JSON list of N, CA and C in Angstrom, two decimals:
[
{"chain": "A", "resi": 85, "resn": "UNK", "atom": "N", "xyz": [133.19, 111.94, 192.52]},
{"chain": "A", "resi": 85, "resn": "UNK", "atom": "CA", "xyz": [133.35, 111.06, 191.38]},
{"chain": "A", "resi": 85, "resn": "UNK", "atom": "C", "xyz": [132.35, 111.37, 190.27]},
{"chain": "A", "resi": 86, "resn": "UNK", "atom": "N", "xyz": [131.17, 111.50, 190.54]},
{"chain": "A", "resi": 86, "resn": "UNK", "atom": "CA", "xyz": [130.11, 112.31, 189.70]},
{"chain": "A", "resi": 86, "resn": "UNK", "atom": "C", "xyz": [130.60, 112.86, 188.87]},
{"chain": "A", "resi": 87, "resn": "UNK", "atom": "N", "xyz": [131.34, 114.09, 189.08]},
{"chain": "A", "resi": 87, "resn": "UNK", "atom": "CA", "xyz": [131.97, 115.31, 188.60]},
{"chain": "A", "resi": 87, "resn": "UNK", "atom": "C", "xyz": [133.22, 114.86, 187.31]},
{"chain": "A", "resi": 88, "resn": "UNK", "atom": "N", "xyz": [133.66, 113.80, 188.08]},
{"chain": "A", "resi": 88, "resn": "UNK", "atom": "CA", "xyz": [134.63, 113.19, 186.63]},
{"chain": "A", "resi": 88, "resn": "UNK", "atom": "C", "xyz": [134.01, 112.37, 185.55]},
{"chain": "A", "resi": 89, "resn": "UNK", "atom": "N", "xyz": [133.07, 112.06, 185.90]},
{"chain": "A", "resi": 89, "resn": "UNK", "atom": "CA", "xyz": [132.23, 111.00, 184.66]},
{"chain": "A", "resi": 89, "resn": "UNK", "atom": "C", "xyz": [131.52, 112.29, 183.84]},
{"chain": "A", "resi": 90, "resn": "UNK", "atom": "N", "xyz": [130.99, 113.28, 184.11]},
{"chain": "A", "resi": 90, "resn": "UNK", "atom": "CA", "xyz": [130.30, 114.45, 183.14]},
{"chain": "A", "resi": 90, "resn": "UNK", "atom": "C", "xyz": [131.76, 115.54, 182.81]},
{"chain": "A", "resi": 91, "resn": "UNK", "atom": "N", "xyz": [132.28, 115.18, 183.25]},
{"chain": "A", "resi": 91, "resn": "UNK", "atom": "CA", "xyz": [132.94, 116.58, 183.02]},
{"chain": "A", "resi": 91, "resn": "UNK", "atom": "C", "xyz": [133.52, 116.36, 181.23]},
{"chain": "A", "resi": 92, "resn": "UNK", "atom": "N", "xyz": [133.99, 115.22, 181.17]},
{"chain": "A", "resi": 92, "resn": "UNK", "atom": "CA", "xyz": [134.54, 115.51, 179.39]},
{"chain": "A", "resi": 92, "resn": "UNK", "atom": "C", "xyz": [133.27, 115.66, 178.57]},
{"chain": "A", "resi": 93, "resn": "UNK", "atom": "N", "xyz": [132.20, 115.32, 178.92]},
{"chain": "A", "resi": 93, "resn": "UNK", "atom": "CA", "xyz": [131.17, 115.72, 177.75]},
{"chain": "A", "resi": 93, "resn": "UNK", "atom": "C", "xyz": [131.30, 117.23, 177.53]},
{"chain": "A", "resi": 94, "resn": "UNK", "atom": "N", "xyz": [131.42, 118.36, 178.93]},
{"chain": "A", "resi": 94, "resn": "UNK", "atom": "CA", "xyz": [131.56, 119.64, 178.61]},
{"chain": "A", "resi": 94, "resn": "UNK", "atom": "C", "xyz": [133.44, 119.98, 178.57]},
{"chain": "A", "resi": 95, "resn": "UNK", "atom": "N", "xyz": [133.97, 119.42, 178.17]},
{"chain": "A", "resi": 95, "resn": "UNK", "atom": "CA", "xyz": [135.44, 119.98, 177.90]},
{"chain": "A", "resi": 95, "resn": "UNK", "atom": "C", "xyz": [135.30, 120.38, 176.15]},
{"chain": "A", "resi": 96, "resn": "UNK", "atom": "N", "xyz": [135.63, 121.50, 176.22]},
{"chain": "A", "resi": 96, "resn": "UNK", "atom": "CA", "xyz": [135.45, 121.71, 173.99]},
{"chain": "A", "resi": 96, "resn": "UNK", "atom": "C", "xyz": [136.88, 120.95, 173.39]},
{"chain": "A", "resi": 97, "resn": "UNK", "atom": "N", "xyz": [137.96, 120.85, 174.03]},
{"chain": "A", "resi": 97, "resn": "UNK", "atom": "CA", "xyz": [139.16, 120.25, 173.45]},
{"chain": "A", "resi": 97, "resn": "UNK", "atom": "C", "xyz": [139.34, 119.13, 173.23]},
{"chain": "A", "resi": 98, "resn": "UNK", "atom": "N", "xyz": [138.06, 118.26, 173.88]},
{"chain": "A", "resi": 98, "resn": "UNK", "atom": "CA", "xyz": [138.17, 116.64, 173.88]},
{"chain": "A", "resi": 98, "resn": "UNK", "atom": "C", "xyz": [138.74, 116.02, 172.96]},
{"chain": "A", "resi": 99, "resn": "UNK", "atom": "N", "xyz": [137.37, 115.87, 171.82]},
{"chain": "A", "resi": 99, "resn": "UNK", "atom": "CA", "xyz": [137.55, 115.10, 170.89]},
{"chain": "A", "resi": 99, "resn": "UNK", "atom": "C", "xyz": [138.99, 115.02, 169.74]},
{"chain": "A", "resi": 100, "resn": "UNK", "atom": "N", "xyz": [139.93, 116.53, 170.04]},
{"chain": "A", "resi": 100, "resn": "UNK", "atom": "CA", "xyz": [140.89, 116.67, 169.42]},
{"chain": "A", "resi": 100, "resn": "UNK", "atom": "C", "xyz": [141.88, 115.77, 170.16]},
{"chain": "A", "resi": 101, "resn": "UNK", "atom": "N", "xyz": [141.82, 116.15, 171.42]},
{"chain": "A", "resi": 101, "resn": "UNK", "atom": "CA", "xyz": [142.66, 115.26, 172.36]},
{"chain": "A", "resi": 101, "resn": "UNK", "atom": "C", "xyz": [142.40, 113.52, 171.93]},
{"chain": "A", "resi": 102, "resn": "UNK", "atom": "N", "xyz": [141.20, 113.15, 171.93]},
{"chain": "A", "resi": 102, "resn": "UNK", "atom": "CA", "xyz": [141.13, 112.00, 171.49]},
{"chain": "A", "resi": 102, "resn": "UNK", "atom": "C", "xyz": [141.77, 111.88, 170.24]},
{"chain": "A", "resi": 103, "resn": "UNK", "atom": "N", "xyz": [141.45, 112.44, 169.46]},
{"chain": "A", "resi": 103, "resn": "UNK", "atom": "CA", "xyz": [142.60, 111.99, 168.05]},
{"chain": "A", "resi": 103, "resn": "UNK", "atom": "C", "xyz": [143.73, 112.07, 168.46]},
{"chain": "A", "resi": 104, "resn": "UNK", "atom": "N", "xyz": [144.04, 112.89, 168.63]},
{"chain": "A", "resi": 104, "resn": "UNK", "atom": "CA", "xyz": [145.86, 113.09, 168.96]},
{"chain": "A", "resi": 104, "resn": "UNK", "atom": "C", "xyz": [146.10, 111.76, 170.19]},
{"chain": "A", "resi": 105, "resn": "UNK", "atom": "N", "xyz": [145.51, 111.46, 170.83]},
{"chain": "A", "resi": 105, "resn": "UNK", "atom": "CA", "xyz": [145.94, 110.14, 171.34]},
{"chain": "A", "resi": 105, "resn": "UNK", "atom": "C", "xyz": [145.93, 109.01, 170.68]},
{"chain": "A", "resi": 106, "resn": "UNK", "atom": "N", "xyz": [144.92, 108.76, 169.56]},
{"chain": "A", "resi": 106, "resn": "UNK", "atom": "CA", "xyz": [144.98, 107.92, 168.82]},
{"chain": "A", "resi": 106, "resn": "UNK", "atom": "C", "xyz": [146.33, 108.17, 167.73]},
{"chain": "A", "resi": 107, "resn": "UNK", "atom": "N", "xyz": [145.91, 108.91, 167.12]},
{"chain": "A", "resi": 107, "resn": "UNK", "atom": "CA", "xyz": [147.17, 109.23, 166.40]},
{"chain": "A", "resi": 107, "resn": "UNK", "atom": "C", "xyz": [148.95, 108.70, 166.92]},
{"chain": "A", "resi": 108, "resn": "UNK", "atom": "N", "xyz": [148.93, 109.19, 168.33]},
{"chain": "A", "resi": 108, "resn": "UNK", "atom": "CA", "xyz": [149.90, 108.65, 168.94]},
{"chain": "A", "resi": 108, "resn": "UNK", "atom": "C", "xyz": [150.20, 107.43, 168.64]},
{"chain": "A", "resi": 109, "resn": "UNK", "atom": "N", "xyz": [149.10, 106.40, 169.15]},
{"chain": "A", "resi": 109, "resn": "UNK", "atom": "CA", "xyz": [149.32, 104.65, 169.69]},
{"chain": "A", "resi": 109, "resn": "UNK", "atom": "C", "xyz": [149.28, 104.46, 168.62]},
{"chain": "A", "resi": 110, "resn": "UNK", "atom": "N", "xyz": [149.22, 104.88, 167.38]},
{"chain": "A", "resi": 110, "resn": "UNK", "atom": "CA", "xyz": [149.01, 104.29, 165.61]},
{"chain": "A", "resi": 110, "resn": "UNK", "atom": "C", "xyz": [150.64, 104.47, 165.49]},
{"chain": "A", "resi": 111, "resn": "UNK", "atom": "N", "xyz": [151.20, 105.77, 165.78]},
{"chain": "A", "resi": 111, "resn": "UNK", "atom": "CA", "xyz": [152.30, 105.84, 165.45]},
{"chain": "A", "resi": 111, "resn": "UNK", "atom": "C", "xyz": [153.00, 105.52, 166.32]},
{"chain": "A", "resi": 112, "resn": "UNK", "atom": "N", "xyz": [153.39, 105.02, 167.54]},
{"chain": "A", "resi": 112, "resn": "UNK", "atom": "CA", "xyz": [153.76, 104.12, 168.48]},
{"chain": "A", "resi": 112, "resn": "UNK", "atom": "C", "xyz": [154.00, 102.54, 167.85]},
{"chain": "A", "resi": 113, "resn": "UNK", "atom": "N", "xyz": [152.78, 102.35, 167.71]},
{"chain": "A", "resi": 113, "resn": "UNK", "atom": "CA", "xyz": [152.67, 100.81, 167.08]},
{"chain": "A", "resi": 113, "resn": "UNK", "atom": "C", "xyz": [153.76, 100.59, 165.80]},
{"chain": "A", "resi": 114, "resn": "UNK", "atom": "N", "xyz": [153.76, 102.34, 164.89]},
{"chain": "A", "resi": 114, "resn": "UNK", "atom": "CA", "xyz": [154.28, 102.04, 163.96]},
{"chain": "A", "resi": 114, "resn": "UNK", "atom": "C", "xyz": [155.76, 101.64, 164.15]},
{"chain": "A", "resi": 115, "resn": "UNK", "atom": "N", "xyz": [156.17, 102.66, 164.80]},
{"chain": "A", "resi": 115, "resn": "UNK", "atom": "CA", "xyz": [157.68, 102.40, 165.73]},
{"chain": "A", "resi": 115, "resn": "UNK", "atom": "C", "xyz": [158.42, 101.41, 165.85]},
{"chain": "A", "resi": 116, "resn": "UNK", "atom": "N", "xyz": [157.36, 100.35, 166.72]},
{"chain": "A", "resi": 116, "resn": "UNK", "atom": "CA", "xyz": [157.76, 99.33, 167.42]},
{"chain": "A", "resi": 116, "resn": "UNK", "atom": "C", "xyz": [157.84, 98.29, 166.29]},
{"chain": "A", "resi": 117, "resn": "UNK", "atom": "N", "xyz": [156.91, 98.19, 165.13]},
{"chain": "A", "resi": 117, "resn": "UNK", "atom": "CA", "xyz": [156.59, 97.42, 164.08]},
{"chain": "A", "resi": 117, "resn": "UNK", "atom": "C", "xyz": [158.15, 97.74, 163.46]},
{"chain": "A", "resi": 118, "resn": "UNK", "atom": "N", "xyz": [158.32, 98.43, 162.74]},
{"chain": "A", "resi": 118, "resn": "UNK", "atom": "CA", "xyz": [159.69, 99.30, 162.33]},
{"chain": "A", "resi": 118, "resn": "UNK", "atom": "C", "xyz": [160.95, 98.61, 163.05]},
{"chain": "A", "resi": 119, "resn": "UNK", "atom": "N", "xyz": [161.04, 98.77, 164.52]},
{"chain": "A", "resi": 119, "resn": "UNK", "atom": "CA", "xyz": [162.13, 98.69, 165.13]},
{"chain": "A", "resi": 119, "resn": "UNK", "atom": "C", "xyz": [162.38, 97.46, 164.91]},
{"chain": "A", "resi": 120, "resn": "UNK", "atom": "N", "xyz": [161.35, 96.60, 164.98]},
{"chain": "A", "resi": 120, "resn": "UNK", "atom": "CA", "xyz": [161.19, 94.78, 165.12]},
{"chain": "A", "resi": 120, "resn": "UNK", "atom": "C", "xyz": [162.00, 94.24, 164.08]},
{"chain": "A", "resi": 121, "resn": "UNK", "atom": "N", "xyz": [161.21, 94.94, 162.66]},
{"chain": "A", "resi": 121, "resn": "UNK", "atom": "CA", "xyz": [161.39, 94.59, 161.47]},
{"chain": "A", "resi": 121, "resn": "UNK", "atom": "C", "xyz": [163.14, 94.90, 161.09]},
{"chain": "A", "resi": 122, "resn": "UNK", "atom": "N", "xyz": [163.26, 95.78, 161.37]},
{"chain": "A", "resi": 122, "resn": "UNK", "atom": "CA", "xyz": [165.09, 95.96, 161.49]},
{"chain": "A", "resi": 122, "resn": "UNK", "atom": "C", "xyz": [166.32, 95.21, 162.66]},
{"chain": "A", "resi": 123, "resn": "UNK", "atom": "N", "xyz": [165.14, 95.13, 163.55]},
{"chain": "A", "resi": 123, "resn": "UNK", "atom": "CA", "xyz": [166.17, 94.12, 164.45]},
{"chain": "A", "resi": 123, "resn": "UNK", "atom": "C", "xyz": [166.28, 92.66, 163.95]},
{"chain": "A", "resi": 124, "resn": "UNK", "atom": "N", "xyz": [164.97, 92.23, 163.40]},
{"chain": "A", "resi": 124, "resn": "UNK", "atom": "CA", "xyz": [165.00, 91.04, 162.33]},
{"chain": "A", "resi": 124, "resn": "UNK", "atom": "C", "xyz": [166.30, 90.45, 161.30]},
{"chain": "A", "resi": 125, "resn": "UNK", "atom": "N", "xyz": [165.86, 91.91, 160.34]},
{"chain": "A", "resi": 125, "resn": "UNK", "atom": "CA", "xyz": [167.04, 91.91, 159.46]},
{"chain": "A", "resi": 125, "resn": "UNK", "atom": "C", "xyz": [168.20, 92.02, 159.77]},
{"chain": "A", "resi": 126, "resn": "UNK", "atom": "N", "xyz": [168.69, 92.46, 160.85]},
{"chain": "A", "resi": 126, "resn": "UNK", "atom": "CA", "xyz": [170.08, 92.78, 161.56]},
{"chain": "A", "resi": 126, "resn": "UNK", "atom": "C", "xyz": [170.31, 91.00, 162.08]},
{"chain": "A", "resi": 127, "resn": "UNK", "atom": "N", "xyz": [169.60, 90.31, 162.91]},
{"chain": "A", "resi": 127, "resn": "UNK", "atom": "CA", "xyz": [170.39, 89.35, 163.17]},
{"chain": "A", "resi": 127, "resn": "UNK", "atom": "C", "xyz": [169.88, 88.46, 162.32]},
{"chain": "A", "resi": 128, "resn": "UNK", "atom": "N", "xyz": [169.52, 88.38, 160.97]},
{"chain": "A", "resi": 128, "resn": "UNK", "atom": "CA", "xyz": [169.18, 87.64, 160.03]},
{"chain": "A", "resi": 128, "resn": "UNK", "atom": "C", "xyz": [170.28, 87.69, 159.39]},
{"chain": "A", "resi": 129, "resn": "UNK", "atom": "N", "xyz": [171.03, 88.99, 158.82]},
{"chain": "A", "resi": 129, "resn": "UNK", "atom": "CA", "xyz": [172.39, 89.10, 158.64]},
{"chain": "A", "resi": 129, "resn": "UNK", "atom": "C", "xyz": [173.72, 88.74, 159.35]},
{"chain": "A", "resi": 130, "resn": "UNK", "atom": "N", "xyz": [173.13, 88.81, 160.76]},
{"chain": "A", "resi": 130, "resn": "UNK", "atom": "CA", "xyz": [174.04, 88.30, 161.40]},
{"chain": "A", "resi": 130, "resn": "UNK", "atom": "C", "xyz": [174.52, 86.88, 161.42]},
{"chain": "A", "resi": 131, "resn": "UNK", "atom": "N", "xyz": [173.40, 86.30, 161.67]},
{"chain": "A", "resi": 131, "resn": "UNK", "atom": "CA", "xyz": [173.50, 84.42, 161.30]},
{"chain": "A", "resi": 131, "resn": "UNK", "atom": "C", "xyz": [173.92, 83.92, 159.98]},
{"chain": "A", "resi": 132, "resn": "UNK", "atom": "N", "xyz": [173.28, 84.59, 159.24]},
{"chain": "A", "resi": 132, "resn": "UNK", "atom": "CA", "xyz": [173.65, 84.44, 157.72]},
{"chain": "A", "resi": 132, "resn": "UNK", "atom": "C", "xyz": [175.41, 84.47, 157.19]},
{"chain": "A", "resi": 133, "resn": "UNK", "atom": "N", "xyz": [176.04, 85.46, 157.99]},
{"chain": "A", "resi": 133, "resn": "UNK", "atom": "CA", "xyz": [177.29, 85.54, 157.76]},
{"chain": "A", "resi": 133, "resn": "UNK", "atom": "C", "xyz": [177.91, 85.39, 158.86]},
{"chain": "A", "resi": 134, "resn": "UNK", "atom": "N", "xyz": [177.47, 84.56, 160.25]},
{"chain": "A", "resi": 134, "resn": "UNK", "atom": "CA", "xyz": [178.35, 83.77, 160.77]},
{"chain": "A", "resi": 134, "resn": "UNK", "atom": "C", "xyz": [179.34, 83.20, 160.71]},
{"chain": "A", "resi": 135, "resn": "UNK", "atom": "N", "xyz": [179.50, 81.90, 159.90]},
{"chain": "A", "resi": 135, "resn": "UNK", "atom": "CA", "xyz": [180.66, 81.40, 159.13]},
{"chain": "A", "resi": 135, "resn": "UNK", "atom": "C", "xyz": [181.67, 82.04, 158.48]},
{"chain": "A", "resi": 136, "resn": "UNK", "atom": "N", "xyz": [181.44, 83.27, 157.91]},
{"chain": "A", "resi": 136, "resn": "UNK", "atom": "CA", "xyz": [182.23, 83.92, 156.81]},
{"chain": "A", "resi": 136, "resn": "UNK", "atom": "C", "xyz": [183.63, 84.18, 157.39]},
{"chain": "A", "resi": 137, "resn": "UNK", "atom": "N", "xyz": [183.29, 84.91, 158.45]},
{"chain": "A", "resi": 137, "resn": "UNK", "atom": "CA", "xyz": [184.43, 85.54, 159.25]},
{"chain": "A", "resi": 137, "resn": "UNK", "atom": "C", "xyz": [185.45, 84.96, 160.19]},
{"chain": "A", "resi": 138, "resn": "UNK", "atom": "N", "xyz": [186.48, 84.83, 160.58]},
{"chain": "A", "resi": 138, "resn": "UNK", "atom": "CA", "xyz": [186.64, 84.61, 161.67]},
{"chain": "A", "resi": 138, "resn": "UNK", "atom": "C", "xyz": [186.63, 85.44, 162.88]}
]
């Protein structure tokens, strides 16, 4: 277990890896924010023109 707590201080690719994971969950988040926001408007339209149709 030792061996896994030191070992990323000597990995050279880390800190890129850390961005690119961040980067990910930013754009993940953005996604889900996105998807929400359109599923919103979809049954906001939907209720809205309930009545209209038969």
């Amino acid at each position: 277990m030792a061996g896994l707590t030191a070992a990323p201080k000597v990995l050279p690719g880390l800190p890129f890896a850390q961005g690119l994971q961040e980067a990910a969950g930013a754009g993940f988040l953005l996604y889900c924010t996105a998807a929400l926001a359109m599923l919103s408007v979809k049954f906001w339209f939907l209720l809205r023109n309930a009545g209209g149709r038969p």
